[in-house]
PDB file of N, CA and C in Angstrom:
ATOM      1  N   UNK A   8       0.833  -1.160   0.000  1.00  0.00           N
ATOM      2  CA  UNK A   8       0.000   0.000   0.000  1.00  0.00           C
ATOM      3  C   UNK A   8       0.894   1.245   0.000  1.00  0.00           C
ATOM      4  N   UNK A   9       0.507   2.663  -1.105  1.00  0.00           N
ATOM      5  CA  UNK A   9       1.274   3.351  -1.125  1.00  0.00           C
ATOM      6  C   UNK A   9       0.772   4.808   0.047  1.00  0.00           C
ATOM      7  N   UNK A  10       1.255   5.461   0.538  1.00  0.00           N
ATOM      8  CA  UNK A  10       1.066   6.487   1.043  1.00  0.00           C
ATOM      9  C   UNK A  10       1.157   7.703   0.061  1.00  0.00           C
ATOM     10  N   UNK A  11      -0.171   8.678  -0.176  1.00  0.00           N
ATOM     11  CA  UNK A  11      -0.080  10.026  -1.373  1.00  0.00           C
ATOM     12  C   UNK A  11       0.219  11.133  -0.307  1.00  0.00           C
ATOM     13  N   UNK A  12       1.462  11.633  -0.054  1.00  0.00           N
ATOM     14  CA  UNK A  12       2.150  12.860   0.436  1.00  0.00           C
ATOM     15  C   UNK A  12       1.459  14.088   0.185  1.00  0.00           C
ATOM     16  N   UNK A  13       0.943  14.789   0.795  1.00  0.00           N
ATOM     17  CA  UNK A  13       0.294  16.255   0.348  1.00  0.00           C
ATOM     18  C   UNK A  13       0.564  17.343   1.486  1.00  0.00           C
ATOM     19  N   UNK A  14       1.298  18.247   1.526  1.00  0.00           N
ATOM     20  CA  UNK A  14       1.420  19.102   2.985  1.00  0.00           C
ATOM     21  C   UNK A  14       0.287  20.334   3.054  1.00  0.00           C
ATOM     22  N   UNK A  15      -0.811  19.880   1.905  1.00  0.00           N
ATOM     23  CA  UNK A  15      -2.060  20.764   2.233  1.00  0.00           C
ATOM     24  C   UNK A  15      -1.633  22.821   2.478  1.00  0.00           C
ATOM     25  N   UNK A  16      -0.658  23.163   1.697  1.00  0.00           N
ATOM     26  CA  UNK A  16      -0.319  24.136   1.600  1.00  0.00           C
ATOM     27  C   UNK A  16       1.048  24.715   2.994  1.00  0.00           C
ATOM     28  N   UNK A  17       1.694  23.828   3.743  1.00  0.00           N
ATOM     29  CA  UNK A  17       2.638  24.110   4.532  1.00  0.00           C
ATOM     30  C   UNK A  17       4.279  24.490   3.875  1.00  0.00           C
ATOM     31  N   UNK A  18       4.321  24.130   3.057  1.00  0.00           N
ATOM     32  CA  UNK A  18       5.558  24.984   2.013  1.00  0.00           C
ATOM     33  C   UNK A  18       5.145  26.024   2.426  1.00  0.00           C
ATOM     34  N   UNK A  19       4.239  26.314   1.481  1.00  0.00           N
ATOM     35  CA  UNK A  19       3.907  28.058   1.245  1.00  0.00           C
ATOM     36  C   UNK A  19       3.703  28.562   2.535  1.00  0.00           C
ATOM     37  N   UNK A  20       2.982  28.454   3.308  1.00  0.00           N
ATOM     38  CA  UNK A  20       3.314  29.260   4.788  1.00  0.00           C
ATOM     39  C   UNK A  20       4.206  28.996   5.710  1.00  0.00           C
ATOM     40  N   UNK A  21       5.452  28.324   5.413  1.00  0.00           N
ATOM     41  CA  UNK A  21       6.440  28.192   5.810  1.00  0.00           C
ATOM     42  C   UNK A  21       7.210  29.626   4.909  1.00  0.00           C
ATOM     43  N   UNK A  22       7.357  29.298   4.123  1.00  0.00           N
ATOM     44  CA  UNK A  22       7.969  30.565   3.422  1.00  0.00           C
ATOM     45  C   UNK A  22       7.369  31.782   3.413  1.00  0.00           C
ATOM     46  N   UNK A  23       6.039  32.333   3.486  1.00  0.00           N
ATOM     47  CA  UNK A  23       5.433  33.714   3.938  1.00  0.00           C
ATOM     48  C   UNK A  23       6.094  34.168   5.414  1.00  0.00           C
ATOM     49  N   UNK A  24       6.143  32.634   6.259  1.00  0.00           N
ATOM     50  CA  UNK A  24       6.524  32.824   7.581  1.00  0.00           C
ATOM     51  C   UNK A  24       8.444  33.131   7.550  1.00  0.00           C
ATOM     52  N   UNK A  25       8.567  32.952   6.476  1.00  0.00           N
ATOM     53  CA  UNK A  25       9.984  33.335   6.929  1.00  0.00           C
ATOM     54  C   UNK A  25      10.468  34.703   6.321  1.00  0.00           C
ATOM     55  N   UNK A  26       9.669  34.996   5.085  1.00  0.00           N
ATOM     56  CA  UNK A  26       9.368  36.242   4.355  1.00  0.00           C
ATOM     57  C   UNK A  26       9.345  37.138   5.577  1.00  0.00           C
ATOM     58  N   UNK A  27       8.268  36.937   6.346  1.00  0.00           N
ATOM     59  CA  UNK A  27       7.702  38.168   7.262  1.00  0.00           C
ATOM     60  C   UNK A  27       8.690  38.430   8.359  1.00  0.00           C
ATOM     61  N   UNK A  28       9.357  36.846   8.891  1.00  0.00           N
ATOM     62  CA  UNK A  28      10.214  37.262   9.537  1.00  0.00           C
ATOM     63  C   UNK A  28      11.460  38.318   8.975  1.00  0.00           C
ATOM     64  N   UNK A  29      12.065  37.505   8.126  1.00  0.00           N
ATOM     65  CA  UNK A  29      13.353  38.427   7.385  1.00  0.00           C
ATOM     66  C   UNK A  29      13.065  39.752   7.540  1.00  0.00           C
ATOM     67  N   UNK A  30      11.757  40.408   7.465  1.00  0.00           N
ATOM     68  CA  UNK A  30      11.253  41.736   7.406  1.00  0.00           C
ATOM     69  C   UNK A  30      11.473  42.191   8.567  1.00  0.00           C
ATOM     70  N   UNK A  31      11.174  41.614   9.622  1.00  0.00           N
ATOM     71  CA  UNK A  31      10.781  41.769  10.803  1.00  0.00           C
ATOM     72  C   UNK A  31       9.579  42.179  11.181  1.00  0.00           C
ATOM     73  N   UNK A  32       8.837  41.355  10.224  1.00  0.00           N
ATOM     74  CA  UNK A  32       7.393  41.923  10.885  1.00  0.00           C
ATOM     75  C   UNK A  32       6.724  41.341  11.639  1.00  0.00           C
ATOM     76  N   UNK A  33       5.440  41.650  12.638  1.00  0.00           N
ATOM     77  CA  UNK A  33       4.860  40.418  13.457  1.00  0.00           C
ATOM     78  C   UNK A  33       3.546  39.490  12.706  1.00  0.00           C
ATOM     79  N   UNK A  34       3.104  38.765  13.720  1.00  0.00           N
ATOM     80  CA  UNK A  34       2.938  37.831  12.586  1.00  0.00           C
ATOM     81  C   UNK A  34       1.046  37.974  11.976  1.00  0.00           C
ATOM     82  N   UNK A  35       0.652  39.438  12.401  1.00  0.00           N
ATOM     83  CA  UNK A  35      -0.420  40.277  11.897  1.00  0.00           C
ATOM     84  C   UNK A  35      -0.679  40.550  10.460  1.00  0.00           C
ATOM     85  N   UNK A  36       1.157  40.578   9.861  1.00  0.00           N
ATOM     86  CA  UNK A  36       1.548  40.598   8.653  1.00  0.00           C
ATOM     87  C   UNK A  36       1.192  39.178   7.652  1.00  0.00           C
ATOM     88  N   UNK A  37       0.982  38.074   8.198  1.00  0.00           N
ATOM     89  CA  UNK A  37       1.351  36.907   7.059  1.00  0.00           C
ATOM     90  C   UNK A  37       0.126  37.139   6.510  1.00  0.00           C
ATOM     91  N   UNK A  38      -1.054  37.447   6.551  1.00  0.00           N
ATOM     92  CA  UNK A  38      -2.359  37.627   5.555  1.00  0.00           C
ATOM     93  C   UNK A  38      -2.283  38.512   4.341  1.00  0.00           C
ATOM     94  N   UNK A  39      -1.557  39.587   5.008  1.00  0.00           N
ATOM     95  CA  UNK A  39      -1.250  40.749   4.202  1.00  0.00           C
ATOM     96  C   UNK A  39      -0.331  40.424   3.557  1.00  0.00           C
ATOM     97  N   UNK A  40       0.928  39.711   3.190  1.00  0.00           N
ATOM     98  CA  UNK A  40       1.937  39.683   2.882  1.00  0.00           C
ATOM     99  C   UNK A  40       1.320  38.289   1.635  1.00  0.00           C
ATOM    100  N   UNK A  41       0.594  37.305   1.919  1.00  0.00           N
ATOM    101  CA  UNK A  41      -0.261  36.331   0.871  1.00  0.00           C
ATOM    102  C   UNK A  41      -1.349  37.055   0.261  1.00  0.00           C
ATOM    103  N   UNK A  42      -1.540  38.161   0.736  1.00  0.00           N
ATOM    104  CA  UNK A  42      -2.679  38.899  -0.077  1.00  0.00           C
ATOM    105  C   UNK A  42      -2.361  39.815  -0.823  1.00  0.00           C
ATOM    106  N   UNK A  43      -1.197  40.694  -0.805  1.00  0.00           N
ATOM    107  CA  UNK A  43      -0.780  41.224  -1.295  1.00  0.00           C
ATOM    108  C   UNK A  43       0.929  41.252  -0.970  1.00  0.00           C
ATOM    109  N   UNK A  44       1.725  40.905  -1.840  1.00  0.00           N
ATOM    110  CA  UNK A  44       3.176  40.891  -1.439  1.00  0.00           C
ATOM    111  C   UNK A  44       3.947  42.140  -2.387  1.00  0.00           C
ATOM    112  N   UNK A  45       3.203  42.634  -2.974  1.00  0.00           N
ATOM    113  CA  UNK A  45       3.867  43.754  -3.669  1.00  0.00           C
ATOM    114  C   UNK A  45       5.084  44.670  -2.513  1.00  0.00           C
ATOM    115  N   UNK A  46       4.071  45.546  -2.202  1.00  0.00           N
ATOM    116  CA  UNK A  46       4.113  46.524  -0.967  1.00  0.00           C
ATOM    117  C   UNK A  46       5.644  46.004  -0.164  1.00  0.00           C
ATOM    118  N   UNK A  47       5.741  44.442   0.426  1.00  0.00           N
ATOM    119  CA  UNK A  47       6.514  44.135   1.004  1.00  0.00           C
ATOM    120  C   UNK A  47       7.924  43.248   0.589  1.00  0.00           C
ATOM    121  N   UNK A  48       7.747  43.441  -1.247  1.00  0.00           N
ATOM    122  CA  UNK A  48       8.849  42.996  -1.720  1.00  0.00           C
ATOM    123  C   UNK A  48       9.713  44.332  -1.898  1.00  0.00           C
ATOM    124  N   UNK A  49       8.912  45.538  -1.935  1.00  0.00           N
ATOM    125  CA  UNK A  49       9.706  46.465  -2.324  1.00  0.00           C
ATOM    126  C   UNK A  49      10.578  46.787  -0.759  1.00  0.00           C
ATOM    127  N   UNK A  50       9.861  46.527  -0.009  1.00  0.00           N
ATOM    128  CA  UNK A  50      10.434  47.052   1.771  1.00  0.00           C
ATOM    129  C   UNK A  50      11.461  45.980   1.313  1.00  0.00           C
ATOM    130  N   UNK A  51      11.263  44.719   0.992  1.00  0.00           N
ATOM    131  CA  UNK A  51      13.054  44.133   1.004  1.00  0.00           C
ATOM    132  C   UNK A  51      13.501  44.756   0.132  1.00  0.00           C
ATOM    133  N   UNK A  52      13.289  45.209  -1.057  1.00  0.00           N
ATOM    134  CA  UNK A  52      13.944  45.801  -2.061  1.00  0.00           C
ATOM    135  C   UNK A  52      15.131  47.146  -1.140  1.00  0.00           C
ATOM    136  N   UNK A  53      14.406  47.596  -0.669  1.00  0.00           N
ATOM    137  CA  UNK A  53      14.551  49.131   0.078  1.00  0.00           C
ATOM    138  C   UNK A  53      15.584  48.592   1.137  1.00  0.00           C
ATOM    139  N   UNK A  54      15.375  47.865   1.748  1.00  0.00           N
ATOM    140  CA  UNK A  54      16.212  47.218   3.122  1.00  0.00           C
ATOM    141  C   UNK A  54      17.760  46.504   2.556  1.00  0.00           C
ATOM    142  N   UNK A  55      17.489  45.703   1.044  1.00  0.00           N
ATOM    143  CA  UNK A  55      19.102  45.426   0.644  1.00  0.00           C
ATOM    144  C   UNK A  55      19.550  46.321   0.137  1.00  0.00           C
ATOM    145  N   UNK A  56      18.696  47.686  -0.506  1.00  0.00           N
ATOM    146  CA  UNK A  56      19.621  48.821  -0.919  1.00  0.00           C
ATOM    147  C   UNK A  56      20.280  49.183  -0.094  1.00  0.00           C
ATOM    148  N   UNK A  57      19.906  49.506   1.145  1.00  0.00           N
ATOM    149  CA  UNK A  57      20.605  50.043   2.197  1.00  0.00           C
ATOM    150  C   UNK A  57      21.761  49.347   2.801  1.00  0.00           C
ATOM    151  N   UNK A  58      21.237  47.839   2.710  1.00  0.00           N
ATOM    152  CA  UNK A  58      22.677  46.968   2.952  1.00  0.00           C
ATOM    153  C   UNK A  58      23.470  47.272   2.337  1.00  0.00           C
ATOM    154  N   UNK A  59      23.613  47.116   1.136  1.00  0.00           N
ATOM    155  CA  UNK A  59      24.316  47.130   0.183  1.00  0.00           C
ATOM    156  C   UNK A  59      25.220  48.753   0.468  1.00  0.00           C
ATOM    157  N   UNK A  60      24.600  49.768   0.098  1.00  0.00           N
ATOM    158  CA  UNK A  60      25.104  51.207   0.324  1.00  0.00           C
ATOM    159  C   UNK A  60      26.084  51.126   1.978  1.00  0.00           C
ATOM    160  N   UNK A  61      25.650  50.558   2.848  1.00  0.00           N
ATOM    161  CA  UNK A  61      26.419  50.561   4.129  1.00  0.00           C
ATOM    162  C   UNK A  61      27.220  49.939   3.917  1.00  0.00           C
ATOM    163  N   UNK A  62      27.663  48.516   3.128  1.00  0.00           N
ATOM    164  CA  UNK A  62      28.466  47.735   2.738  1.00  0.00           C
ATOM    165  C   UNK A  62      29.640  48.502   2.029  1.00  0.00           C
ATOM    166  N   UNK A  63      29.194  49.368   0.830  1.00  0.00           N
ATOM    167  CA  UNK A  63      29.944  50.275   0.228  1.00  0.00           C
ATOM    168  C   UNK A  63      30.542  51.415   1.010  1.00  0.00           C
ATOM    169  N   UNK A  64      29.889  51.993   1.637  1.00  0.00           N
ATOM    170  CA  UNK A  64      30.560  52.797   2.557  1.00  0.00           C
ATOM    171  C   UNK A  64      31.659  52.404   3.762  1.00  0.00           C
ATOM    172  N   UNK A  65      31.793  51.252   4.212  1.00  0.00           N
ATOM    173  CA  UNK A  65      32.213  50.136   4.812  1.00  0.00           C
ATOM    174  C   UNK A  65      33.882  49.993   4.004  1.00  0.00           C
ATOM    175  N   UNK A  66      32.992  49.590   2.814  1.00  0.00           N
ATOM    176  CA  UNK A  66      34.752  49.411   1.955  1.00  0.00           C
ATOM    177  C   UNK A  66      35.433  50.857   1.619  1.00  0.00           C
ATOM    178  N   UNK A  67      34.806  51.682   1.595  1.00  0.00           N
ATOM    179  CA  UNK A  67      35.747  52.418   1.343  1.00  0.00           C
ATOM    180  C   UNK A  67      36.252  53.247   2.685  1.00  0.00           C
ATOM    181  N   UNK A  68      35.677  53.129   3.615  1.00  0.00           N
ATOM    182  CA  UNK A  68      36.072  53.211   4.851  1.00  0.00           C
ATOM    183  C   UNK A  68      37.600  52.520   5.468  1.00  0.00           C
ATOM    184  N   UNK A  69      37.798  51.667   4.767  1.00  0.00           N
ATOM    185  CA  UNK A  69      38.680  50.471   5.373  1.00  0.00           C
ATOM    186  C   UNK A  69      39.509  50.472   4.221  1.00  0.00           C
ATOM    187  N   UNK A  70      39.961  51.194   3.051  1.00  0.00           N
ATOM    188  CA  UNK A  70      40.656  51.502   2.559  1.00  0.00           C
ATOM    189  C   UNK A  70      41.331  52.173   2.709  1.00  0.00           C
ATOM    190  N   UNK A  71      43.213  52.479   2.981  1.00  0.00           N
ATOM    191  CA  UNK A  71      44.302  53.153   3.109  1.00  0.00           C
ATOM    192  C   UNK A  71      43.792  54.589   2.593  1.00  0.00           C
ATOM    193  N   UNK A  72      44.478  56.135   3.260  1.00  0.00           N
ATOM    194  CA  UNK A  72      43.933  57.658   2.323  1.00  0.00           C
ATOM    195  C   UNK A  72      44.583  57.215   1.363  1.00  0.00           C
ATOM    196  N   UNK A  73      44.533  58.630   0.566  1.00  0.00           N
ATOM    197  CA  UNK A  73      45.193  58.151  -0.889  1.00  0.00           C
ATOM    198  C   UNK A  73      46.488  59.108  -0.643  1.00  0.00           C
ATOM    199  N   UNK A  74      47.177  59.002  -1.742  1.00  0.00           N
ATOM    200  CA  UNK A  74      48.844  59.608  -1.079  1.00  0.00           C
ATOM    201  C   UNK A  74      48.583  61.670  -0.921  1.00  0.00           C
ATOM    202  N   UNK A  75      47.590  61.996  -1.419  1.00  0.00           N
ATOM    203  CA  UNK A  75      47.599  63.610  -1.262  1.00  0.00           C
ATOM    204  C   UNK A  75      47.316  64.208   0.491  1.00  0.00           C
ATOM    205  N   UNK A  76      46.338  62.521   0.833  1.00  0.00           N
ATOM    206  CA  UNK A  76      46.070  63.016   2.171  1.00  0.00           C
ATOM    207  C   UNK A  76      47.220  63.405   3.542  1.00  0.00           C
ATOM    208  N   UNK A  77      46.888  64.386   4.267  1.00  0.00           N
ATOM    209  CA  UNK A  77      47.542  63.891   5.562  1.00  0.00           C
ATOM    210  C   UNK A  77      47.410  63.278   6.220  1.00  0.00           C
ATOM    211  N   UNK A  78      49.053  62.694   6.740  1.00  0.00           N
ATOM    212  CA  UNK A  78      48.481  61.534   8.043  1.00  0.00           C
ATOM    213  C   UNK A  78      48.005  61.632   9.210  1.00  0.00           C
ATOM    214  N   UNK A  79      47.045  60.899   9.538  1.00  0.00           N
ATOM    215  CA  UNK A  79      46.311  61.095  11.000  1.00  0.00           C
ATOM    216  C   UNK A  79      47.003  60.830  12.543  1.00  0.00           C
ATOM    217  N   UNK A  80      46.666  61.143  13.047  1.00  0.00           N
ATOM    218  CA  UNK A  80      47.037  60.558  14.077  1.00  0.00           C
ATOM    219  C   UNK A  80      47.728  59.076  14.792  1.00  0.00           C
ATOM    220  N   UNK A  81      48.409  59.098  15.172  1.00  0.00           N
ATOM    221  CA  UNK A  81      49.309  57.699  15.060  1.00  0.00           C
ATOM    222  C   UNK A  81      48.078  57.248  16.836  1.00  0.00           C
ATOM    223  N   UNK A  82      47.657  56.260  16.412  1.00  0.00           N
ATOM    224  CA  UNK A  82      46.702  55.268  17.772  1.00  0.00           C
ATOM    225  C   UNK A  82      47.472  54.024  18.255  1.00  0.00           C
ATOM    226  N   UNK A  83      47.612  53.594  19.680  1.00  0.00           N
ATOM    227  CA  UNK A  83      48.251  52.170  19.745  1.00  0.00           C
ATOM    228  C   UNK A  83      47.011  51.351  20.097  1.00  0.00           C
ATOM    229  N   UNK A  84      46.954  50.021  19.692  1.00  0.00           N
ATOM    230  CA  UNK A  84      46.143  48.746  20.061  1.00  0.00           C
ATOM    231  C   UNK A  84      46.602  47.667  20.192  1.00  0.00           C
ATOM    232  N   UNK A  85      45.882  46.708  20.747  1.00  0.00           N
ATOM    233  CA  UNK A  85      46.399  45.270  20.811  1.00  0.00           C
ATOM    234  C   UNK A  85      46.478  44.867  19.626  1.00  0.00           C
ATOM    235  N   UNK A  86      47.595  43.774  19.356  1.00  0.00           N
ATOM    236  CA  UNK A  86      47.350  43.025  18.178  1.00  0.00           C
ATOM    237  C   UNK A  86      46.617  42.250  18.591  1.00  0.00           C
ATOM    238  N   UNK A  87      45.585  41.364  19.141  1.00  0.00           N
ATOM    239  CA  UNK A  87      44.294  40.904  19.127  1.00  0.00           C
ATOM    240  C   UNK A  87      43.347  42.261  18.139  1.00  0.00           C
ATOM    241  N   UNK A  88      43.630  42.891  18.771  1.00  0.00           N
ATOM    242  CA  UNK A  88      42.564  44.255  18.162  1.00  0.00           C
ATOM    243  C   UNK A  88      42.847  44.597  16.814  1.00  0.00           C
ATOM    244  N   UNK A  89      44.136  44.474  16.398  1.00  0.00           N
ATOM    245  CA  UNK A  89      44.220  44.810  15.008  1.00  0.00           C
ATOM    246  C   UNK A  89      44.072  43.383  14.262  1.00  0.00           C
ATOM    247  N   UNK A  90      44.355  42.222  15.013  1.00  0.00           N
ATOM    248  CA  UNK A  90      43.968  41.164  13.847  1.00  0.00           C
ATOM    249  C   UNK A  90      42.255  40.962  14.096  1.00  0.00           C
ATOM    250  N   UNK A  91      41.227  41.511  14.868  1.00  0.00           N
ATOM    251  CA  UNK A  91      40.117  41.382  14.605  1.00  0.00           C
ATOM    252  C   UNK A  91      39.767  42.490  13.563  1.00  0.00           C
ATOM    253  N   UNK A  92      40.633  43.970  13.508  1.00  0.00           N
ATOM    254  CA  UNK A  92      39.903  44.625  12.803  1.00  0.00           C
ATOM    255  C   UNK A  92      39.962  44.270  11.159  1.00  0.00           C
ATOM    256  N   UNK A  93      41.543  43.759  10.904  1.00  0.00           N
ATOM    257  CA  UNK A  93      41.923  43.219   9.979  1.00  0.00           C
ATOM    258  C   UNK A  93      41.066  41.505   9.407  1.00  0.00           C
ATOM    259  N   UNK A  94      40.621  41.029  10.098  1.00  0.00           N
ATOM    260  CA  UNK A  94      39.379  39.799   9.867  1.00  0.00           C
ATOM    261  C   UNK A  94      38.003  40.847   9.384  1.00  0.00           C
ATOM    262  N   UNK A  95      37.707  42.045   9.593  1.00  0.00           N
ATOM    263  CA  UNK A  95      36.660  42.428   9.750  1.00  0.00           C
ATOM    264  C   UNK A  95      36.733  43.023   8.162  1.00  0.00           C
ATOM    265  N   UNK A  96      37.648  44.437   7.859  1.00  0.00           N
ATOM    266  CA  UNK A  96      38.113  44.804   6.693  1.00  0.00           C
ATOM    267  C   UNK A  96      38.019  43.176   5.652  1.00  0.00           C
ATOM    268  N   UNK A  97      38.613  42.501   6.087  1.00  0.00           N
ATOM    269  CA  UNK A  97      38.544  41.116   4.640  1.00  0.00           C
ATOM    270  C   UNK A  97      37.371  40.723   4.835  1.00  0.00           C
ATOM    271  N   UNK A  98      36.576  40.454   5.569  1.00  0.00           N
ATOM    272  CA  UNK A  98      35.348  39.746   5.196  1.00  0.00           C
ATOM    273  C   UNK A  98      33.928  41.570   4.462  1.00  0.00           C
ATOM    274  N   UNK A  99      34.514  42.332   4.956  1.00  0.00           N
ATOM    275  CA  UNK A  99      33.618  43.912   4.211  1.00  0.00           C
ATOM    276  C   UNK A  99      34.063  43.525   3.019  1.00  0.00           C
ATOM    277  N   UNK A 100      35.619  43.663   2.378  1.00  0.00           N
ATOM    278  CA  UNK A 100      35.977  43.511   0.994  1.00  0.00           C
ATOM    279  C   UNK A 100      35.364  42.476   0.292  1.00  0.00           C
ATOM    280  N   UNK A 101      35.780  41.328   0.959  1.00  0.00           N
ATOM    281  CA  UNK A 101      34.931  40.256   0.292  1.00  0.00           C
ATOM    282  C   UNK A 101      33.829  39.954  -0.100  1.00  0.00           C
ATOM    283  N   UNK A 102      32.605  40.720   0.637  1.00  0.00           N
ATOM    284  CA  UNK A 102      30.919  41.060   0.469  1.00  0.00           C
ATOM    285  C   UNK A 102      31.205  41.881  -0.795  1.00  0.00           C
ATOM    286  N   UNK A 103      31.840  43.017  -0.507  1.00  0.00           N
ATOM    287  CA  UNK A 103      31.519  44.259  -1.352  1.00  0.00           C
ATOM    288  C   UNK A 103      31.941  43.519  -2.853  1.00  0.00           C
ATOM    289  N   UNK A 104      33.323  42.563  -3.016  1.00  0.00           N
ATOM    290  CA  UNK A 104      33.648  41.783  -4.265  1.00  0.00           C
ATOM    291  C   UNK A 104      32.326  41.195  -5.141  1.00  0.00           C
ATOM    292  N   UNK A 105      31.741  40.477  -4.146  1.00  0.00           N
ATOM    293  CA  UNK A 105      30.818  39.530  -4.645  1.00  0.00           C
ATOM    294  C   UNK A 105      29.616  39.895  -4.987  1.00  0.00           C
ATOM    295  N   UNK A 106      29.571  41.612  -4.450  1.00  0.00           N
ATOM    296  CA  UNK A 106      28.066  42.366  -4.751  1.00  0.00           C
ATOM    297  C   UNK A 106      28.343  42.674  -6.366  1.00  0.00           C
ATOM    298  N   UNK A 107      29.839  43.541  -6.198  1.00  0.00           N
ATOM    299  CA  UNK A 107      30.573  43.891  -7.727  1.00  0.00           C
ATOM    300  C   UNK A 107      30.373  42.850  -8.823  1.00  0.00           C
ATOM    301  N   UNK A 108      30.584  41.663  -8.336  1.00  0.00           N
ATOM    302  CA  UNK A 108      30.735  40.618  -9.166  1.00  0.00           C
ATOM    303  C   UNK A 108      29.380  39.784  -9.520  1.00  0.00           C
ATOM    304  N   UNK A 109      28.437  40.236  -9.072  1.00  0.00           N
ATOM    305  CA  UNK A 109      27.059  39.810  -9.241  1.00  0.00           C
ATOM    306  C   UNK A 109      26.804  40.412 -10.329  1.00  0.00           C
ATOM    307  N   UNK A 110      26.129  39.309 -11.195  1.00  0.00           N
ATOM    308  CA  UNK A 110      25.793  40.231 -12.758  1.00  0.00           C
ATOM    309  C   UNK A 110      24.517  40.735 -12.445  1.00  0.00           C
ATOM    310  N   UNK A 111      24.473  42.199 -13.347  1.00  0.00           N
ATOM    311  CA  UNK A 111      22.948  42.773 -13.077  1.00  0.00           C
ATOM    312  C   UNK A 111      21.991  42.099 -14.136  1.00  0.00           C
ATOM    313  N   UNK A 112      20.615  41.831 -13.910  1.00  0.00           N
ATOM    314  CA  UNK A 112      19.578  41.352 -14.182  1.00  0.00           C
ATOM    315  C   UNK A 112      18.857  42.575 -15.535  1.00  0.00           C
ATOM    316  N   UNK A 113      18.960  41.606 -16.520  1.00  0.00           N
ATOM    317  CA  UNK A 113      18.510  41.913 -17.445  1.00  0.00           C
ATOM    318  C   UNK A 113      16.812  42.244 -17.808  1.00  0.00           C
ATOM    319  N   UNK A 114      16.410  43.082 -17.572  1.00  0.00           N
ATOM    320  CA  UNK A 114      14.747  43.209 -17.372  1.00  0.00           C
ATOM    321  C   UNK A 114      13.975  43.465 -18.912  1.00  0.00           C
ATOM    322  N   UNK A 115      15.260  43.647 -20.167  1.00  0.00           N
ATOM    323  CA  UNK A 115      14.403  43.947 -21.231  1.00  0.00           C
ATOM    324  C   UNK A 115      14.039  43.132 -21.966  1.00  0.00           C
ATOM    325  N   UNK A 116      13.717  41.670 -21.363  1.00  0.00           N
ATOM    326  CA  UNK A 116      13.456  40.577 -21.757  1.00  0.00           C
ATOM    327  C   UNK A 116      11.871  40.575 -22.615  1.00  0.00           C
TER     328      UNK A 116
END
């Protein structure tokens, strides 16, 4: 005898439910968000721009001045402290690489 598998629509509100979370919204939102998801694709839209832009600002933050600048102030720290800040700078560069390196989406399809 075979058993017919059906999760009676639990995918899909598994994924609204994680939609709404990612947003941070409460969970007043999951009707609204299956009834209309426009509205709240653009709030992610809006929320990775901003990642993204802080990300960029980030890298160029953590980039050496350029040679016209003056030098700043000389600071001492732990090397614990400079090899965390230095883990921190490579993993910013590395995001910001892979945003660069993401091909943009062709919409004039």
């Amino acid at each position: 005898m075979s058993v017919i598998e059906h999760d009676f629509g639990a995918g899909k509100r598994r994924k609204e439910k994680r939609f709404r979370e990612l947003l941070s919204l409460d969970a007043l939102h999951e009707q609204n968000v299956r009834a209309n998801p426009l509205p709240y694709l653009e709030r992610a839209s809006e929320r990775i721009f901003q990642l993204e832009r802080i990300l960029f600002e980030a890298a160029l933050a953590g980039r050496p001045p350029a040679e016209g600048d003056a030098a700043g102030e000389t600071v001492t720290i732990s090397s614990a402290e400079y090899q965390r800040l230095v883990a921190c700078r490579a993993v910013v560069e590395t995001a910001f690489a892979e945003i660069q390196a993401r091909p943009e989406s062709d919409d004039s399809v």
